[in-house]
């Protein structure tokens, strides 16, 4: 049984030929049908030529709406990773630059105190977000805390050594020397987890060693103390990554729910670091330096220090968001590419004296980092 569905006596806009719907040239009729479709809750009731037979307009409307939904879904699928990646890169670059401003431009020689302030700020923000129901946190207990303390000790050492190295070395060289972390981590994975790397990874690590050595030799602002702090930072960062991997499973069994989300880990790291930071501040008499420092009376100093703390927390959230939207492969590659704008910003903003040889070493190190990320994918 066929139906004669005519919206215009002069020229029909929809014609059914052998079960295939052809769309005419008049889009105003389509708009009318779509409007009726939306008004009637996704149901269209056109005129029927005969009892019990629907006109082909329903199929066309469903086809058009499905196409709109697919386009909207594709748009969201593309925009979400782009937005997450952009947020991650901006927060990462901004925090490193702001930390350099606090430590160097304001000549603030109290890296532990800065770390304490930033971690205290992060703890307060996470607790407030949980209080208002914006994030979920695992209920903490002493068993979980005891399991997490070794990780936190390394975490504190990693942050402190990073602060001190950034105080003595320019951002570009810090970025290149951080490549050494990948090498230490890969070696640790081999001996601890028996994880074998492919030949491309070892070649990339060899290139990173060359770039780090040549960068140090050609660094016009070479500082032995800063380089020593950065080497310590690389060792502790690799140790943090390897230890965290081992402790995470044990920590999950120490919770009531049997799981531990990333937000709870962020809170654990920041909150447990506070007593360790206080002990270190007292041991190194940083509290006396901070009290007598003129810089703490400057409002802009506190603005920059606060922003760096907020960005530190933002890195935790945006990295998790970006990792969720893409995956470890893309996350690793973007993290390596992200070193390029950080290095350029460090050279330009702080007027770093750089020779042609040193600039080549920096670019070579950035290339080695990207090559390493690509090699890990294969």
Protein backbone atom coordinates (compact mmCIF):
# COMPACT_ATOMS: atom_id res chain seq x y z
CA UNK A 1 0.00 0.00 0.00
CA UNK A 2 1.42 3.39 -0.92
CA UNK A 3 0.66 6.85 0.37
CA UNK A 4 0.46 10.16 -1.45
CA UNK A 5 2.06 12.60 0.94
CA UNK A 6 1.96 16.04 -0.67
CA UNK A 7 2.98 19.24 1.08
CA UNK A 8 2.65 21.30 -2.07
CA UNK A 9 0.37 20.58 -4.99
CA UNK A 10 2.72 22.24 -7.46
CA UNK A 11 5.93 20.42 -6.58
CA UNK A 12 6.39 17.77 -3.89
CA UNK A 13 9.49 18.19 -1.74
CA UNK A 14 9.73 14.56 -0.66
CA UNK A 15 9.29 11.68 -3.07
CA UNK A 16 9.60 7.98 -2.29
CA UNK A 17 10.98 5.94 -5.17
CA UNK A 18 11.56 2.19 -4.60
CA UNK A 19 11.82 2.76 -0.87
CA UNK A 20 14.52 5.46 -1.26
CA UNK A 21 13.70 8.93 -0.02
CA UNK A 22 14.79 11.83 -2.22
CA UNK A 23 14.98 15.34 -0.80
CA UNK A 24 13.71 18.20 -2.92
CA UNK A 25 15.10 21.66 -3.23
CA UNK A 26 12.75 23.51 -0.91
CA UNK A 27 14.40 23.70 2.51
CA UNK A 28 11.60 25.79 4.02
CA UNK A 29 9.38 22.74 4.14
CA UNK A 30 12.12 20.79 5.94
CA UNK A 31 12.35 23.55 8.52
CA UNK A 32 8.59 23.37 9.10
CA UNK A 33 8.74 19.64 9.61
CA UNK A 34 11.71 19.94 11.97
CA UNK A 35 9.91 22.61 13.98
CA UNK A 36 6.87 20.37 14.25
CA UNK A 37 9.14 17.47 15.14
CA UNK A 38 10.67 19.37 18.07
CA UNK A 39 7.33 20.79 19.25
CA UNK A 40 5.64 17.39 19.38
CA UNK A 41 8.38 15.66 21.38
CA UNK A 42 10.13 13.81 18.56
CA UNK A 43 6.85 12.69 16.94
CA UNK A 44 5.44 13.99 13.67
CA UNK A 45 1.87 13.34 12.66
CA UNK A 46 1.55 14.29 9.01
CA UNK A 47 -1.49 13.67 6.85
CA UNK A 48 -1.95 10.10 5.78
CA UNK A 49 -3.09 9.04 2.34
CA UNK A 50 -4.63 5.87 3.71
CA UNK A 51 -5.42 4.36 7.10
CA UNK A 52 -2.47 2.81 8.95
CA UNK A 53 0.24 3.97 6.52
CA UNK A 54 2.72 6.69 7.56
CA UNK A 55 3.93 9.24 5.10
CA UNK A 56 7.65 9.14 4.35
CA UNK A 57 8.18 12.50 6.09
CA UNK A 58 8.82 10.74 9.43
CA UNK A 59 11.83 8.87 8.06
CA UNK A 60 13.29 12.03 6.58
CA UNK A 61 12.95 13.99 9.82
CA UNK A 62 14.56 11.14 11.78
CA UNK A 63 17.37 11.00 9.23
CA UNK A 64 18.02 14.74 9.46
CA UNK A 65 17.91 14.79 13.26
CA UNK A 66 20.23 11.76 13.48
CA UNK A 67 22.72 13.56 11.24
CA UNK A 68 22.55 16.65 13.47
CA UNK A 69 23.15 14.52 16.56
CA UNK A 70 26.10 12.76 14.92
CA UNK A 71 27.68 16.08 13.91
CA UNK A 72 27.20 17.43 17.44
CA UNK A 73 28.72 14.24 18.93
CA UNK A 74 31.73 14.45 16.59
CA UNK A 75 32.20 18.11 17.50
CA UNK A 76 32.19 17.31 21.23
CA UNK A 77 34.52 14.35 20.66
CA UNK A 78 37.08 16.61 18.97
CA UNK A 79 36.72 19.68 21.18
CA UNK A 80 37.01 17.93 24.57
CA UNK A 81 40.57 16.55 24.08
CA UNK A 82 41.68 19.84 22.52
CA UNK A 83 40.30 21.83 25.44
CA UNK A 84 41.80 19.44 28.00
CA UNK A 85 45.20 19.47 26.29
CA UNK A 86 45.23 23.26 26.07
CA UNK A 87 44.34 23.60 29.76
CA UNK A 88 47.07 21.13 30.72
CA UNK A 89 49.76 22.89 28.64
CA UNK A 90 48.82 26.38 29.87
CA UNK A 91 48.76 25.38 33.54
CA UNK A 92 52.05 23.46 33.25
CA UNK A 93 53.92 26.26 31.46
CA UNK A 94 52.49 28.97 33.70
CA UNK A 95 53.40 27.25 36.96
CA UNK A 96 57.04 26.73 36.00
CA UNK A 97 57.36 30.36 34.87
CA UNK A 98 55.66 31.69 38.03
CA UNK A 99 57.86 29.56 40.30
CA UNK A 100 60.89 30.98 38.51
CA UNK A 101 59.53 34.50 39.05
CA UNK A 102 59.02 33.91 42.79
CA UNK A 103 62.42 32.31 43.35
CA UNK A 104 64.59 34.39 41.02
CA UNK A 105 62.92 37.70 40.18
CA UNK A 106 61.91 38.28 43.81
CA UNK A 107 65.14 36.63 45.09
CA UNK A 108 63.13 34.46 47.47
CA UNK A 109 65.58 31.84 48.81
CA UNK A 110 63.09 29.73 50.72
CA UNK A 111 61.97 26.95 48.42
CA UNK A 112 60.65 24.76 51.24
CA UNK A 113 58.46 27.56 52.56
CA UNK A 114 57.09 28.20 49.07
CA UNK A 115 56.32 24.50 48.70
CA UNK A 116 54.57 24.52 52.09
CA UNK A 117 52.39 27.48 51.09
CA UNK A 118 51.47 25.94 47.74
CA UNK A 119 50.62 22.53 49.22
CA UNK A 120 48.60 24.12 52.03
CA UNK A 121 46.65 26.09 49.45
CA UNK A 122 46.04 22.94 47.37
CA UNK A 123 44.84 21.02 50.44
CA UNK A 124 42.37 23.76 51.38
CA UNK A 125 41.01 23.99 47.83
CA UNK A 126 40.49 20.21 47.50
CA UNK A 127 38.74 20.04 50.90
CA UNK A 128 36.45 22.94 49.91
CA UNK A 129 35.62 21.28 46.59
CA UNK A 130 34.71 18.11 48.46
CA UNK A 131 32.65 20.08 50.99
CA UNK A 132 30.56 21.60 48.19
CA UNK A 133 30.14 18.20 46.53
CA UNK A 134 32.19 19.00 43.42
CA UNK A 135 34.70 16.16 43.92
CA UNK A 136 34.59 12.84 45.75
CA UNK A 137 37.26 11.84 48.26
CA UNK A 138 38.11 8.52 49.83
CA UNK A 139 37.81 8.54 53.62
CA UNK A 140 41.33 8.58 55.05
CA UNK A 141 42.50 6.23 57.79
CA UNK A 142 45.78 5.60 59.60
CA UNK A 143 46.42 2.38 57.69
CA UNK A 144 46.24 4.25 54.38
CA UNK A 145 48.42 7.07 55.74
CA UNK A 146 51.12 4.63 56.89
CA UNK A 147 51.18 2.98 53.47
CA UNK A 148 51.41 6.35 51.70
CA UNK A 149 54.15 7.96 53.86
CA UNK A 150 57.13 6.51 51.87
CA UNK A 151 55.64 7.92 48.66
CA UNK A 152 55.08 11.27 50.33
CA UNK A 153 58.65 11.52 51.63
CA UNK A 154 59.94 11.13 48.07
CA UNK A 155 57.26 13.56 46.85
CA UNK A 156 58.45 16.25 49.28
CA UNK A 157 62.08 15.71 48.30
CA UNK A 158 61.11 15.94 44.63
CA UNK A 159 59.33 19.28 45.12
CA UNK A 160 62.06 20.79 47.30
CA UNK A 161 64.91 19.78 44.96
CA UNK A 162 62.90 21.11 42.01
CA UNK A 163 62.45 24.46 43.74
CA UNK A 164 66.15 24.82 44.50
CA UNK A 165 67.30 23.78 41.03
CA UNK A 166 64.91 26.30 39.46
CA UNK A 167 66.43 28.98 41.67
CA UNK A 168 69.91 28.44 40.19
CA UNK A 169 69.33 27.20 36.61
CA UNK A 170 67.40 28.76 33.73
CA UNK A 171 64.13 27.12 32.72
CA UNK A 172 65.41 25.84 29.36
CA UNK A 173 68.26 23.88 30.96
CA UNK A 174 66.00 22.57 33.73
CA UNK A 175 63.67 21.27 31.03
CA UNK A 176 66.48 19.51 29.16
CA UNK A 177 68.00 18.02 32.32
CA UNK A 178 64.58 16.67 33.28
CA UNK A 179 64.97 14.26 30.36
CA UNK A 180 67.38 12.36 32.58
CA UNK A 181 64.34 11.34 34.64
CA UNK A 182 63.12 9.24 31.71
CA UNK A 183 66.43 7.37 31.61
CA UNK A 184 66.47 6.65 35.36
CA UNK A 185 62.81 5.55 35.22
CA UNK A 186 63.45 3.20 32.28
CA UNK A 187 66.42 1.62 34.08
CA UNK A 188 64.33 1.28 37.26
CA UNK A 189 61.50 -0.36 35.32
CA UNK A 190 63.97 -2.88 33.90
CA UNK A 191 65.40 -3.93 37.29
CA UNK A 192 62.21 -3.65 39.39
CA UNK A 193 59.42 -4.63 36.98
CA UNK A 194 61.55 -6.51 34.42
CA UNK A 195 60.12 -4.27 31.71
CA UNK A 196 62.21 -4.34 28.52
CA UNK A 197 62.41 -1.30 26.25
CA UNK A 198 62.76 -1.41 22.48
CA UNK A 199 65.86 -0.25 20.63
CA UNK A 200 64.34 3.13 19.69
CA UNK A 201 63.82 3.97 23.37
CA UNK A 202 67.47 3.26 24.21
CA UNK A 203 68.61 5.36 21.23
CA UNK A 204 66.40 8.22 22.44
CA UNK A 205 67.84 7.96 25.94
CA UNK A 206 71.37 8.05 24.52
CA UNK A 207 70.47 11.23 22.61
CA UNK A 208 69.09 12.78 25.80
CA UNK A 209 72.33 12.05 27.65
CA UNK A 210 74.31 13.77 24.87
CA UNK A 211 72.01 16.81 24.96
CA UNK A 212 72.23 17.09 28.76
CA UNK A 213 76.04 16.85 28.81
CA UNK A 214 76.53 19.24 25.89
CA UNK A 215 73.95 21.63 27.36
CA UNK A 216 75.81 21.76 30.67
CA UNK A 217 79.19 22.30 28.98
CA UNK A 218 77.88 25.16 26.82
CA UNK A 219 75.68 26.75 29.52
CA UNK A 220 76.90 30.32 30.01
CA UNK A 221 75.16 30.54 33.39
CA UNK A 222 76.39 27.17 34.65
CA UNK A 223 75.96 26.70 38.40
CA UNK A 224 77.27 23.52 40.02
CA UNK A 225 74.89 23.80 42.98
CA UNK A 226 71.88 24.14 40.70
CA UNK A 227 72.94 21.20 38.57
CA UNK A 228 73.45 19.07 41.69
CA UNK A 229 69.92 19.91 42.86
CA UNK A 230 68.54 19.03 39.43
CA UNK A 231 70.30 15.65 39.38
CA UNK A 232 68.81 14.93 42.81
CA UNK A 233 65.43 16.04 41.47
CA UNK A 234 65.67 13.63 38.52
CA UNK A 235 66.51 10.71 40.83
CA UNK A 236 63.66 11.54 43.22
CA UNK A 237 61.15 12.12 40.41
CA UNK A 238 61.97 8.71 38.91
CA UNK A 239 61.84 7.17 42.39
CA UNK A 240 58.45 8.78 43.02
CA UNK A 241 57.05 7.35 39.79
CA UNK A 242 58.36 3.84 40.48
CA UNK A 243 57.37 3.83 44.17
CA UNK A 244 53.90 5.17 43.42
CA UNK A 245 53.35 2.34 40.96
CA UNK A 246 54.16 -0.24 43.65
CA UNK A 247 52.25 1.43 46.49
CA UNK A 248 49.02 2.18 44.63
CA UNK A 249 47.72 -1.40 44.77
CA UNK A 250 48.58 -1.72 48.46
CA UNK A 251 46.96 1.64 49.17
CA UNK A 252 43.71 0.54 47.50
CA UNK A 253 43.47 -2.44 49.85
CA UNK A 254 43.88 -0.05 52.79
CA UNK A 255 40.66 1.82 51.98
CA UNK A 256 37.13 0.80 52.92
CA UNK A 257 35.88 0.95 49.34
CA UNK A 258 38.86 -0.93 47.92
CA UNK A 259 39.67 1.91 45.50
CA UNK A 260 41.58 5.18 45.54
CA UNK A 261 40.76 7.88 43.01
CA UNK A 262 43.19 10.48 41.71
CA UNK A 263 41.67 13.36 43.71
CA UNK A 264 42.27 11.44 46.95
CA UNK A 265 45.89 10.87 45.90
CA UNK A 266 46.31 14.61 45.30
CA UNK A 267 44.93 15.33 48.77
CA UNK A 268 47.15 12.67 50.36
CA UNK A 269 50.31 14.05 48.75
CA UNK A 270 49.60 17.68 49.61
CA UNK A 271 48.22 17.16 53.11
CA UNK A 272 50.86 14.68 54.30
CA UNK A 273 53.64 16.91 52.97
CA UNK A 274 52.73 19.73 55.39
CA UNK A 275 54.24 18.24 58.60
CA UNK A 276 57.39 17.20 56.69
CA UNK A 277 57.70 20.73 55.29
CA UNK A 278 57.37 22.24 58.77
CA UNK A 279 60.16 19.98 60.07
CA UNK A 280 62.44 20.98 57.18
CA UNK A 281 61.64 24.68 57.63
CA UNK A 282 62.66 24.44 61.29
CA UNK A 283 65.79 22.37 60.51
CA UNK A 284 67.11 24.83 57.89
CA UNK A 285 65.93 27.96 59.79
CA UNK A 286 63.89 29.08 56.81
CA UNK A 287 61.24 30.52 59.12
CA UNK A 288 63.77 33.08 60.33
CA UNK A 289 64.66 34.05 56.76
CA UNK A 290 61.00 34.37 55.77
CA UNK A 291 60.13 36.55 58.77
CA UNK A 292 63.02 38.95 58.11
CA UNK A 293 62.59 39.01 54.32
CA UNK A 294 61.35 42.29 52.82
CA UNK A 295 59.72 40.52 49.88
CA UNK A 296 56.86 39.11 51.97
CA UNK A 297 55.52 42.66 52.42
CA UNK A 298 54.95 42.99 48.68
CA UNK A 299 51.38 42.30 47.58
CA UNK A 300 52.41 41.18 44.08
CA UNK A 301 54.72 38.56 45.59
CA UNK A 302 51.76 36.92 47.34
CA UNK A 303 49.64 37.20 44.19
CA UNK A 304 52.28 35.38 42.12
CA UNK A 305 52.96 32.79 44.87
CA UNK A 306 49.21 32.11 45.24
CA UNK A 307 48.73 31.77 41.49
CA UNK A 308 51.61 29.30 41.29
CA UNK A 309 49.97 27.23 44.05
CA UNK A 310 46.60 27.25 42.29
CA UNK A 311 48.28 26.28 39.02
CA UNK A 312 50.06 23.43 40.79
CA UNK A 313 46.68 22.01 41.72
CA UNK A 314 45.35 22.81 38.25
CA UNK A 315 48.09 20.65 36.73
CA UNK A 316 46.85 17.69 38.78
CA UNK A 317 43.27 18.16 37.58
CA UNK A 318 44.02 19.03 33.94
CA UNK A 319 46.51 16.16 33.55
CA UNK A 320 43.89 13.69 34.81
CA UNK A 321 41.27 15.28 32.54
CA UNK A 322 43.58 15.17 29.51
CA UNK A 323 44.62 11.58 30.25
CA UNK A 324 40.95 10.58 30.45
CA UNK A 325 40.03 12.28 27.15
CA UNK A 326 42.99 10.91 25.17
CA UNK A 327 45.20 8.20 26.66
CA UNK A 328 48.74 7.60 27.93
CA UNK A 329 50.28 7.74 24.44
CA UNK A 330 48.93 11.17 23.50
CA UNK A 331 49.49 12.43 27.04
CA UNK A 332 53.15 11.42 26.93
CA UNK A 333 53.72 12.97 23.50
CA UNK A 334 52.03 16.28 24.39
CA UNK A 335 54.03 16.37 27.63
CA UNK A 336 57.24 16.16 25.59
CA UNK A 337 56.07 18.76 23.06
CA UNK A 338 55.04 21.00 25.95
CA UNK A 339 58.71 21.43 26.88
CA UNK A 340 59.29 23.48 23.72
CA UNK A 341 57.14 26.52 24.65
CA UNK A 342 58.36 26.29 28.26
CA UNK A 343 61.99 26.49 27.14
CA UNK A 344 61.35 29.34 24.72
CA UNK A 345 59.37 31.26 27.35
CA UNK A 346 62.17 30.80 29.87
CA UNK A 347 64.80 32.14 27.48
CA UNK A 348 62.73 35.14 26.38
CA UNK A 349 61.07 36.24 29.63
CA UNK A 350 64.20 36.08 31.81
CA UNK A 351 66.71 37.41 29.23
CA UNK A 352 68.93 34.35 29.57
CA UNK A 353 72.39 34.67 28.01
CA UNK A 354 72.73 31.81 25.57
CA UNK A 355 75.36 30.86 23.02
CA UNK A 356 74.69 29.27 19.65
CA UNK A 357 76.13 25.98 20.90
CA UNK A 358 73.93 26.02 24.01
CA UNK A 359 70.84 26.86 21.96
CA UNK A 360 71.60 23.93 19.67
CA UNK A 361 71.97 21.64 22.71
CA UNK A 362 68.58 22.79 24.02
CA UNK A 363 66.87 22.20 20.66
CA UNK A 364 68.61 18.83 20.35
CA UNK A 365 67.37 17.88 23.83
CA UNK A 366 63.81 18.88 22.97
CA UNK A 367 64.00 16.74 19.82
CA UNK A 368 65.34 13.82 21.87
CA UNK A 369 62.42 14.16 24.31
CA UNK A 370 59.87 14.04 21.49
CA UNK A 371 61.72 11.11 19.90
CA UNK A 372 61.61 9.30 23.25
CA UNK A 373 57.84 9.76 23.51
CA UNK A 374 57.38 8.49 19.96
CA UNK A 375 59.64 5.51 20.65
CA UNK A 376 57.59 4.55 23.72
CA UNK A 377 54.50 4.35 21.48
CA UNK A 378 56.03 1.71 19.23
